[in-house]
PDB file of C-alpha atoms in Angstrom:
ATOM      1  CA  MET K   1     102.337 103.960  75.200  1.00 69.00           C
ATOM      2  CA  SER K   2     101.871 105.530  78.628  1.00 80.00           C
ATOM      3  CA  ASP K   3     103.910 108.481  79.860  1.00 84.00           C
ATOM      4  CA  GLU K   4     105.314 106.302  82.668  1.00 85.00           C
ATOM      5  CA  LEU K   5     106.546 103.674  80.217  1.00 86.00           C
ATOM      6  CA  GLN K   6     108.129 106.322  78.032  1.00 86.00           C
ATOM      7  CA  ARG K   7     109.885 107.787  81.080  1.00 88.00           C
ATOM      8  CA  ILE K   8     111.317 104.417  82.039  1.00 89.00           C
ATOM      9  CA  MET K   9     112.441 103.577  78.498  1.00 87.00           C
ATOM     10  CA  ALA K  10     114.320 106.884  78.315  1.00 87.00           C
ATOM     11  CA  ILE K  11     116.557 106.054  81.306  1.00 89.00           C
ATOM     12  CA  ASP K  12     120.200 105.718  80.255  1.00 90.00           C
ATOM     13  CA  ASP K  13     121.687 104.306  83.455  1.00 88.00           C
ATOM     14  CA  PRO K  14     121.270 100.505  83.101  1.00 86.00           C
ATOM     15  CA  TYR K  15     121.189  99.911  86.874  1.00 87.00           C
ATOM     16  CA  LEU K  16     118.585 102.578  87.438  1.00 91.00           C
ATOM     17  CA  LEU K  17     116.663 101.209  84.463  1.00 91.00           C
ATOM     18  CA  LEU K  18     116.743  97.698  85.936  1.00 92.00           C
ATOM     19  CA  ARG K  19     115.519  98.974  89.298  1.00 91.00           C
ATOM     20  CA  GLU K  20     112.738 101.090  87.774  1.00 90.00           C
ATOM     21  CA  VAL K  21     111.530  98.257  85.510  1.00 91.00           C
ATOM     22  CA  THR K  22     111.465  95.802  88.420  1.00 89.00           C
ATOM     23  CA  THR K  23     109.500  98.199  90.603  1.00 88.00           C
ATOM     24  CA  ARG K  24     107.072  99.026  87.811  1.00 88.00           C
ATOM     25  CA  LEU K  25     106.474  95.351  87.034  1.00 86.00           C
ATOM     26  CA  ALA K  26     105.658  94.653  90.698  1.00 82.00           C
ATOM     27  CA  ASP K  27     103.243  97.595  90.803  1.00 83.00           C
ATOM     28  CA  ALA K  28     101.653  96.549  87.526  1.00 84.00           C
ATOM     29  CA  GLN K  29     101.153  92.990  88.732  1.00 79.00           C
ATOM     30  CA  GLN K  30      99.401  94.232  91.877  1.00 78.00           C
ATOM     31  CA  GLU K  31      97.173  96.419  89.727  1.00 83.00           C
ATOM     32  CA  VAL K  32      96.327  93.525  87.397  1.00 82.00           C
ATOM     33  CA  THR K  33      95.456  91.331  90.387  1.00 80.00           C
ATOM     34  CA  GLU K  34      93.156  93.942  91.919  1.00 79.00           C
ATOM     35  CA  LEU K  35      91.460  94.682  88.581  1.00 85.00           C
ATOM     36  CA  ALA K  36      90.795  90.960  88.143  1.00 82.00           C
ATOM     37  CA  ARG K  37      89.409  90.796  91.694  1.00 81.00           C
ATOM     38  CA  LEU K  38      87.130  93.763  91.021  1.00 85.00           C
ATOM     39  CA  ARG K  39      85.941  92.281  87.735  1.00 89.00           C
ATOM     40  CA  ARG K  40      85.037  88.991  89.392  1.00 84.00           C
ATOM     41  CA  ARG K  41      83.244  90.848  92.177  1.00 83.00           C
ATOM     42  CA  VAL K  42      81.113  92.800  89.685  1.00 88.00           C
ATOM     43  CA  VAL K  43      80.076  89.601  87.898  1.00 87.00           C
ATOM     44  CA  GLN K  44      79.271  87.895  91.204  1.00 82.00           C
ATOM     45  CA  ASP K  45      77.208  90.863  92.385  1.00 85.00           C
ATOM     46  CA  LEU K  46      75.229  91.062  89.147  1.00 89.00           C
ATOM     47  CA  HIS K  47      74.618  87.308  89.169  1.00 81.00           C
ATOM     48  CA  ALA K  48      73.471  87.507  92.807  1.00 82.00           C
ATOM     49  CA  GLN K  49      70.968  90.178  91.760  1.00 89.00           C
ATOM     50  CA  GLY K  50      69.326  87.615  89.483  1.00 91.00           C
ATOM     51  CA  LEU K  51      70.940  88.298  86.128  1.00 89.00           C
ATOM     52  CA  SER K  52      72.008  85.285  84.081  1.00 89.00           C
ATOM     53  CA  TYR K  53      75.491  84.999  82.644  1.00 88.00           C
ATOM     54  CA  ALA K  54      73.962  85.487  79.199  1.00 89.00           C
ATOM     55  CA  GLN K  55      72.276  88.731  80.293  1.00 90.00           C
ATOM     56  CA  ILE K  56      75.469  90.054  81.862  1.00 91.00           C
ATOM     57  CA  ALA K  57      77.422  89.120  78.740  1.00 90.00           C
ATOM     58  CA  ALA K  58      74.964  90.869  76.428  1.00 90.00           C
ATOM     59  CA  LYS K  59      75.021  94.098  78.442  1.00 87.00           C
ATOM     60  CA  ALA K  60      78.821  94.055  78.868  1.00 89.00           C
ATOM     61  CA  GLY K  61      79.563  93.173  75.254  1.00 90.00           C
ATOM     62  CA  LEU K  62      81.343  89.946  76.190  1.00 87.00           C
ATOM     63  CA  SER K  63      80.626  86.301  75.509  1.00 89.00           C
ATOM     64  CA  ARG K  64      78.682  84.172  77.951  1.00 88.00           C
ATOM     65  CA  GLY K  65      81.666  81.840  78.217  1.00 86.00           C
ATOM     66  CA  ARG K  66      83.932  84.726  79.143  1.00 88.00           C
ATOM     67  CA  ILE K  67      81.559  85.905  81.870  1.00 87.00           C
ATOM     68  CA  HIS K  68      81.351  82.377  83.260  1.00 81.00           C
ATOM     69  CA  GLN K  69      85.141  82.166  83.248  1.00 84.00           C
ATOM     70  CA  ILE K  70      85.487  85.486  85.084  1.00 85.00           C
ATOM     71  CA  ARG K  71      82.977  84.328  87.698  1.00 82.00           C
ATOM     72  CA  HIS K  72      84.957  81.205  88.551  1.00 79.00           C
ATOM     73  CA  THR K  73      88.617  82.153  88.056  1.00 77.00           C
ATOM     74  CA  GLY K  74      90.986  84.821  89.294  1.00 71.00           C
ATOM     75  CA  PRO K  75      91.451  86.214  92.801  1.00 77.00           C
ATOM     76  CA  ALA K  76      88.352  85.963  94.991  1.00 80.00           C
ATOM     77  CA  PRO K  77      86.670  89.257  95.944  1.00 82.00           C
ATOM     78  CA  GLU K  78      86.740  88.497  99.664  1.00 88.00           C
ATOM     79  CA  GLY K  79      90.527  88.801  99.628  1.00 88.00           C
ATOM     80  CA  ALA K  80      89.958  92.566  99.732  1.00 88.00           C
ATOM     81  CA  PHE K  81      88.876  92.081 103.366  1.00 93.00           C
ATOM     82  CA  LEU K  82      92.580  91.759 104.194  1.00 93.00           C
ATOM     83  CA  GLY K  83      93.805  94.487 101.863  1.00 88.00           C
ATOM     84  CA  ARG K  84      94.402  95.409  98.253  1.00 85.00           C
ATOM     85  CA  GLY K  85      97.531  94.639  96.299  1.00 83.00           C
ATOM     86  CA  ALA K  86      99.870  94.169  99.231  1.00 88.00           C
ATOM     87  CA  VAL K  87      99.558  93.698 102.975  1.00 94.00           C
ATOM     88  CA  THR K  88     101.947  93.967 105.907  1.00 96.00           C
ATOM     89  CA  VAL K  89     101.365  91.629 108.845  1.00 97.00           C
ATOM     90  CA  ALA K  90     102.744  93.006 112.118  1.00 97.00           C
ATOM     91  CA  THR K  91     103.101  90.881 115.262  1.00 96.00           C
ATOM     92  CA  PRO K  92     104.498  91.967 118.651  1.00 94.00           C
ATOM     93  CA  LEU K  93     107.857  91.459 120.253  1.00 93.00           C
ATOM     94  CA  ARG K  94     107.847  90.858 123.989  1.00 88.00           C
ATOM     95  CA  ARG K  95     110.378  91.468 126.757  1.00 81.00           C
ATOM     96  CA  ASP K  96     111.613  88.461 128.709  1.00 77.00           C
ATOM     97  CA  ASP K  97     112.653  90.153 131.950  1.00 72.00           C
ATOM     98  CA  GLU K  98     114.041  86.951 133.462  1.00 72.00           C
ATOM     99  CA  ARG K  99     116.490  86.416 130.599  1.00 74.00           C
ATOM    100  CA  GLY K 100     116.868  90.083 129.734  1.00 74.00           C
ATOM    101  CA  ARG K 101     116.125  89.681 126.054  1.00 81.00           C
ATOM    102  CA  THR K 102     113.468  90.287 123.429  1.00 85.00           C
ATOM    103  CA  VAL K 103     111.378  87.295 122.369  1.00 84.00           C
ATOM    104  CA  VAL K 104     108.382  86.406 120.248  1.00 86.00           C
ATOM    105  CA  ALA K 105     105.504  84.313 121.575  1.00 88.00           C
ATOM    106  CA  VAL K 106     104.948  81.047 119.712  1.00 92.00           C
ATOM    107  CA  ASP K 107     101.243  81.816 119.327  1.00 94.00           C
ATOM    108  CA  ASP K 108     102.037  85.221 117.817  1.00 94.00           C
ATOM    109  CA  VAL K 109     104.387  83.578 115.318  1.00 94.00           C
ATOM    110  CA  SER K 110     101.633  81.117 114.389  1.00 95.00           C
ATOM    111  CA  SER K 111      99.045  83.882 114.012  1.00 96.00           C
ATOM    112  CA  GLY K 112     101.350  85.925 111.799  1.00 96.00           C
ATOM    113  CA  LYS K 113     102.369  82.994 109.595  1.00 96.00           C
ATOM    114  CA  ARG K 114      98.769  81.880 109.086  1.00 97.00           C
ATOM    115  CA  LEU K 115      97.691  85.397 108.182  1.00 97.00           C
ATOM    116  CA  GLU K 116     100.530  85.641 105.672  1.00 97.00           C
ATOM    117  CA  ASP K 117      99.541  82.315 104.090  1.00 96.00           C
ATOM    118  CA  LEU K 118      95.891  83.373 103.975  1.00 96.00           C
ATOM    119  CA  ALA K 119      96.719  86.665 102.273  1.00 94.00           C
ATOM    120  CA  ARG K 120      98.931  84.944  99.697  1.00 93.00           C
ATOM    121  CA  SER K 121      96.132  82.491  98.910  1.00 91.00           C
ATOM    122  CA  TYR K 122      94.088  85.499  97.748  1.00 89.00           C
ATOM    123  CA  GLY K 123      96.817  86.769  95.453  1.00 86.00           C
ATOM    124  CA  LEU K 124      98.120  89.474  97.785  1.00 89.00           C
ATOM    125  CA  ASP K 125     101.790  90.361  98.174  1.00 89.00           C
ATOM    126  CA  VAL K 126     102.821  89.974 101.807  1.00 94.00           C
ATOM    127  CA  THR K 127     105.547  91.394 104.012  1.00 95.00           C
ATOM    128  CA  SER K 128     105.949  90.965 107.759  1.00 95.00           C
ATOM    129  CA  GLU K 129     107.352  93.044 110.586  1.00 95.00           C
ATOM    130  CA  HIS K 130     107.308  93.267 114.364  1.00 95.00           C
ATOM    131  CA  VAL K 131     105.770  95.755 116.741  1.00 94.00           C
ATOM    132  CA  PRO K 132     108.807  96.542 118.917  1.00 94.00           C
ATOM    133  CA  VAL K 133     108.761  96.187 122.694  1.00 92.00           C
ATOM    134  CA  SER K 134     108.344  99.962 122.910  1.00 92.00           C
ATOM    135  CA  GLY K 135     105.035  99.592 121.061  1.00 93.00           C
ATOM    136  CA  ASP K 136     105.986 102.268 118.528  1.00 95.00           C
ATOM    137  CA  ILE K 137     104.569 101.487 115.097  1.00 95.00           C
ATOM    138  CA  ASP K 138     103.651 103.653 112.131  1.00 96.00           C
ATOM    139  CA  LEU K 139      99.971 102.932 111.529  1.00 96.00           C
ATOM    140  CA  ASN K 140      99.562 105.465 108.729  1.00 96.00           C
ATOM    141  CA  ARG K 141     100.237 102.963 105.953  1.00 95.00           C
ATOM    142  CA  ASP K 142      98.068 101.035 103.536  1.00 92.00           C
ATOM    143  CA  GLY K 143      97.459  97.323 103.941  1.00 92.00           C
ATOM    144  CA  LEU K 144      98.315  96.897 107.621  1.00 97.00           C
ATOM    145  CA  VAL K 145      97.118  93.840 109.542  1.00 97.00           C
ATOM    146  CA  VAL K 146      98.256  94.282 113.149  1.00 97.00           C
ATOM    147  CA  VAL K 147      98.160  91.469 115.694  1.00 97.00           C
ATOM    148  CA  CYS K 148      98.708  93.430 118.898  1.00 95.00           C
ATOM    149  CA  GLY K 149      96.623  94.208 121.949  1.00 93.00           C
ATOM    150  CA  PRO K 150      96.178  97.664 123.462  1.00 94.00           C
ATOM    151  CA  ARG K 151      98.399  97.054 126.494  1.00 91.00           C
ATOM    152  CA  MET K 152     101.472  96.447 124.308  1.00 92.00           C
ATOM    153  CA  SER K 153     101.371  99.642 122.251  1.00 95.00           C
ATOM    154  CA  GLN K 154     100.165 103.161 122.947  1.00 95.00           C
ATOM    155  CA  GLU K 155      99.473 103.610 119.246  1.00 96.00           C
ATOM    156  CA  MET K 156      97.238 100.536 119.246  1.00 96.00           C
ATOM    157  CA  TRP K 157      95.599 101.599 122.529  1.00 96.00           C
ATOM    158  CA  ASP K 158      94.604 104.891 120.907  1.00 96.00           C
ATOM    159  CA  THR K 159      93.355 103.024 117.839  1.00 96.00           C
ATOM    160  CA  TYR K 160      91.201 100.583 119.818  1.00 97.00           C
ATOM    161  CA  ALA K 161      89.793 103.528 121.783  1.00 96.00           C
ATOM    162  CA  GLN K 162      87.997 104.705 118.608  1.00 94.00           C
ATOM    163  CA  ASP K 163      85.688 101.691 118.763  1.00 96.00           C
ATOM    164  CA  PRO K 164      82.173 102.993 119.616  1.00 96.00           C
ATOM    165  CA  VAL K 165      80.957  99.604 120.911  1.00 97.00           C
ATOM    166  CA  LEU K 166      83.720  97.317 122.158  1.00 97.00           C
ATOM    167  CA  HIS K 167      85.943  98.695 124.912  1.00 96.00           C
ATOM    168  CA  TRP K 168      89.087  97.188 126.429  1.00 97.00           C
ATOM    169  CA  GLU K 169      89.395  97.685 130.174  1.00 94.00           C
ATOM    170  CA  ARG K 170      90.782  96.049 133.279  1.00 90.00           C
ATOM    171  CA  ALA K 171      88.450  94.278 135.681  1.00 88.00           C
ATOM    172  CA  GLU K 172      88.527  95.274 139.334  1.00 84.00           C
ATOM    173  CA  ASP K 173      90.512  92.126 140.137  1.00 85.00           C
ATOM    174  CA  GLY K 174      93.137  92.952 137.497  1.00 86.00           C
ATOM    175  CA  PRO K 175      92.672  90.917 134.284  1.00 92.00           C
ATOM    176  CA  TRP K 176      91.904  92.530 130.947  1.00 94.00           C
ATOM    177  CA  THR K 177      88.353  92.267 129.637  1.00 96.00           C
ATOM    178  CA  VAL K 178      86.379  93.570 126.654  1.00 97.00           C
ATOM    179  CA  VAL K 179      83.090  95.305 127.399  1.00 96.00           C
ATOM    180  CA  ASP K 180      80.262  95.335 124.866  1.00 96.00           C
ATOM    181  CA  ARG K 181      78.662  98.750 125.430  1.00 95.00           C
ATOM    182  CA  GLN K 182      75.670  97.732 123.333  1.00 94.00           C
ATOM    183  CA  THR K 183      74.633  94.928 125.685  1.00 95.00           C
ATOM    184  CA  GLY K 184      76.652  95.645 128.822  1.00 95.00           C
ATOM    185  CA  THR K 185      78.287  92.219 128.618  1.00 96.00           C
ATOM    186  CA  VAL K 186      81.798  91.931 130.052  1.00 95.00           C
ATOM    187  CA  HIS K 187      83.808  89.345 128.111  1.00 96.00           C
ATOM    188  CA  ARG K 188      86.524  87.656 130.129  1.00 95.00           C
ATOM    189  CA  SER K 189      89.128  85.030 129.312  1.00 96.00           C
ATOM    190  CA  GLY K 190      88.708  81.574 130.785  1.00 94.00           C
ATOM    191  CA  GLN K 191      92.316  81.771 131.957  1.00 93.00           C
ATOM    192  CA  ASP K 192      91.286  84.605 134.292  1.00 91.00           C
ATOM    193  CA  SER K 193      88.124  82.952 135.616  1.00 87.00           C
ATOM    194  CA  GLU K 194      87.362  80.625 138.512  1.00 85.00           C
ATOM    195  CA  PRO K 195      87.628  77.810 137.805  1.00 89.00           C
ATOM    196  CA  ALA K 196      90.088  78.436 134.958  1.00 90.00           C
ATOM    197  CA  ARG K 197      89.345  76.847 131.592  1.00 94.00           C
ATOM    198  CA  SER K 198      90.858  76.705 128.125  1.00 96.00           C
ATOM    199  CA  TYR K 199      88.849  79.543 126.672  1.00 97.00           C
ATOM    200  CA  ASP K 200      89.829  82.970 125.404  1.00 97.00           C
ATOM    201  CA  VAL K 201      88.293  86.003 123.706  1.00 97.00           C
ATOM    202  CA  GLY K 202      89.635  87.573 120.523  1.00 97.00           C
ATOM    203  CA  TYR K 203      88.954  90.976 118.977  1.00 98.00           C
ATOM    204  CA  LEU K 204      88.690  91.636 115.241  1.00 98.00           C
ATOM    205  CA  GLY K 205      88.104  95.084 113.788  1.00 97.00           C
ATOM    206  CA  ARG K 206      88.760  97.416 110.905  1.00 97.00           C
ATOM    207  CA  LEU K 207      89.676 100.729 112.507  1.00 97.00           C
ATOM    208  CA  SER K 208      90.682 104.164 111.241  1.00 96.00           C
ATOM    209  CA  ARG K 209      94.328 105.064 110.943  1.00 95.00           C
ATOM    210  CA  PRO K 210      95.527 107.972 113.100  1.00 95.00           C
ATOM    211  CA  ASP K 211      95.810 110.216 110.020  1.00 94.00           C
ATOM    212  CA  GLY K 212      92.221 109.464 108.968  1.00 93.00           C
ATOM    213  CA  GLU K 213      93.429 108.554 105.466  1.00 93.00           C
ATOM    214  CA  GLY K 214      92.547 104.877 105.575  1.00 93.00           C
ATOM    215  CA  SER K 215      92.091 101.913 107.865  1.00 95.00           C
ATOM    216  CA  LEU K 216      93.921  98.946 109.332  1.00 97.00           C
ATOM    217  CA  LEU K 217      92.825  95.483 110.387  1.00 97.00           C
ATOM    218  CA  ALA K 218      93.340  94.970 114.135  1.00 97.00           C
ATOM    219  CA  ILE K 219      93.489  91.569 115.817  1.00 97.00           C
ATOM    220  CA  ALA K 220      94.050  90.903 119.512  1.00 97.00           C
ATOM    221  CA  GLY K 221      93.247  88.308 122.107  1.00 96.00           C
ATOM    222  CA  ILE K 222      92.906  88.859 125.811  1.00 96.00           C
ATOM    223  CA  HIS K 223      95.627  86.210 125.683  1.00 95.00           C
ATOM    224  CA  THR K 224      97.471  84.912 122.631  1.00 95.00           C
ATOM    225  CA  GLN K 225      94.998  82.064 122.077  1.00 96.00           C
ATOM    226  CA  GLY K 226      92.313  84.638 121.294  1.00 96.00           C
ATOM    227  CA  SER K 227      94.337  85.953 118.355  1.00 96.00           C
ATOM    228  CA  LEU K 228      94.781  82.422 117.029  1.00 97.00           C
ATOM    229  CA  GLY K 229      91.014  81.977 117.185  1.00 97.00           C
ATOM    230  CA  VAL K 230      90.424  85.158 115.196  1.00 97.00           C
ATOM    231  CA  VAL K 231      92.846  83.979 112.523  1.00 97.00           C
ATOM    232  CA  GLN K 232      91.045  80.640 112.323  1.00 96.00           C
ATOM    233  CA  LEU K 233      87.736  82.456 111.848  1.00 97.00           C
ATOM    234  CA  LEU K 234      89.252  84.498 109.019  1.00 96.00           C
ATOM    235  CA  ALA K 235      90.650  81.384 107.346  1.00 95.00           C
ATOM    236  CA  SER K 236      87.368  79.486 107.562  1.00 94.00           C
ATOM    237  CA  ASP K 237      84.749  82.172 107.020  1.00 93.00           C
ATOM    238  CA  LEU K 238      86.288  85.144 105.197  1.00 93.00           C
ATOM    239  CA  ASN K 239      83.616  85.142 102.502  1.00 88.00           C
ATOM    240  CA  THR K 240      80.833  85.569 105.072  1.00 91.00           C
ATOM    241  CA  LEU K 241      82.683  88.329 106.907  1.00 94.00           C
ATOM    242  CA  TRP K 242      83.313  90.175 103.636  1.00 90.00           C
ATOM    243  CA  GLY K 243      79.664  89.782 102.664  1.00 87.00           C
ATOM    244  CA  GLN K 244      78.511  91.373 105.917  1.00 92.00           C
ATOM    245  CA  VAL K 245      80.899  94.303 106.325  1.00 93.00           C
ATOM    246  CA  GLY K 246      82.855  94.668 103.068  1.00 88.00           C
ATOM    247  CA  ASP K 247      85.513  97.322 103.563  1.00 87.00           C
ATOM    248  CA  HIS K 248      83.535  99.304 106.176  1.00 93.00           C
ATOM    249  CA  ARG K 249      84.804 100.007 109.681  1.00 96.00           C
ATOM    250  CA  PHE K 250      83.554  97.338 112.091  1.00 97.00           C
ATOM    251  CA  SER K 251      84.450  95.250 115.121  1.00 97.00           C
ATOM    252  CA  THR K 252      83.414  91.971 116.692  1.00 97.00           C
ATOM    253  CA  LEU K 253      84.484  89.445 119.315  1.00 98.00           C
ATOM    254  CA  VAL K 254      85.321  85.779 118.915  1.00 97.00           C
ATOM    255  CA  GLY K 255      85.073  83.088 121.590  1.00 97.00           C
ATOM    256  CA  VAL K 256      87.792  80.432 121.336  1.00 97.00           C
ATOM    257  CA  GLU K 257      87.903  76.987 122.929  1.00 96.00           C
ATOM    258  CA  TYR K 258      91.478  75.716 122.590  1.00 96.00           C
ATOM    259  CA  ASP K 259      93.687  72.747 123.354  1.00 95.00           C
ATOM    260  CA  PRO K 260      95.452  73.549 126.636  1.00 93.00           C
ATOM    261  CA  GLU K 261      98.585  71.673 125.522  1.00 93.00           C
ATOM    262  CA  THR K 262      99.062  73.281 122.097  1.00 94.00           C
ATOM    263  CA  SER K 263      96.892  76.448 122.213  1.00 94.00           C
ATOM    264  CA  GLU K 264      95.350  75.309 118.913  1.00 95.00           C
ATOM    265  CA  PRO K 265      91.732  76.490 118.490  1.00 96.00           C
ATOM    266  CA  GLN K 266      89.231  73.643 118.734  1.00 95.00           C
ATOM    267  CA  SER K 267      86.129  75.753 118.123  1.00 95.00           C
ATOM    268  CA  VAL K 268      85.450  79.409 117.423  1.00 96.00           C
ATOM    269  CA  GLU K 269      82.242  81.407 117.477  1.00 96.00           C
ATOM    270  CA  LEU K 270      81.145  85.013 117.229  1.00 96.00           C
ATOM    271  CA  LEU K 271      80.201  86.406 120.636  1.00 96.00           C
ATOM    272  CA  CYS K 272      78.389  89.454 119.243  1.00 96.00           C
ATOM    273  CA  PRO K 273      77.283  90.863 115.897  1.00 95.00           C
ATOM    274  CA  LEU K 274      79.716  92.415 113.461  1.00 96.00           C
ATOM    275  CA  TYR K 275      79.160  95.988 114.600  1.00 96.00           C
ATOM    276  CA  ARG K 276      79.371  98.425 111.676  1.00 95.00           C
ATOM    277  CA  HIS K 277      80.850 101.598 113.150  1.00 94.00           C
ATOM    278  CA  ASP K 278      79.131 103.961 110.720  1.00 88.00           C
ATOM    279  CA  GLU K 279      75.771 102.539 111.820  1.00 80.00           C
ATOM    280  CA  GLU K 280      76.655 102.652 115.506  1.00 68.00           C
ATOM    281  CA  THR K 281      77.841 106.269 115.414  1.00 54.00           C
ATOM    282  CA  THR K 282      74.825 107.495 113.458  1.00 44.00           C
ATOM    283  CA  ALA K 283      72.172 105.518 115.304  1.00 43.00           C
TER     284      ALA K 283
END
């Protein structure tokens, strides 16, 4: 019996006991989920290295059937791309100056909801919150997925500024762009081009928290359709993204062709490599 369990069982106050047991059960379930994810990842990695299930079983002291079961059941390893145990999805609030009230953009709601559903499909606990109009948000927390561009939050502006390759900046004629310092390419939304077209650019990156004690997943479009495109890429190709960058710091850009009536992505594609920041800063 663990010390923590003994501590909880010794609580006399029934209401405190109920609260402590509930909290501990939630924590334990997250731990079980992440252990199962790690176990499946180890089996997948060993199998990818050329070992048979029988060989893995013999070395691990388990049956071949058990190894096969682990390989094909339980939470998928790529879910760790979004976070471990629990994630918080944050989307921005906006100020409607004409009506004098705070609103949420429909596309931001869609992006947030789809991210929440995606995270739950990988066995993660999910909560949601908003980045207030002021832009103030505490980024020094585990499991943050933030859908918010740099112009809407000083905290996010400072976070995006860490990126050694992809840089947000305004074009001389005013619209926001993202510059790839590796190639010199300036990526611009189709909404801000002549002639205008239903095309946007989205940013996806894992960036360091301000306290340096972890990372957060940052998503932003030049316009809201770009964020929707990033979310679609995550939903359709998370395994590939995880295979390329794992839990390392990285960033990339996504091109999004969308339906002009609904903003729904019709096609998405990577516009540049997945830039690993540790490789870029040491090159």
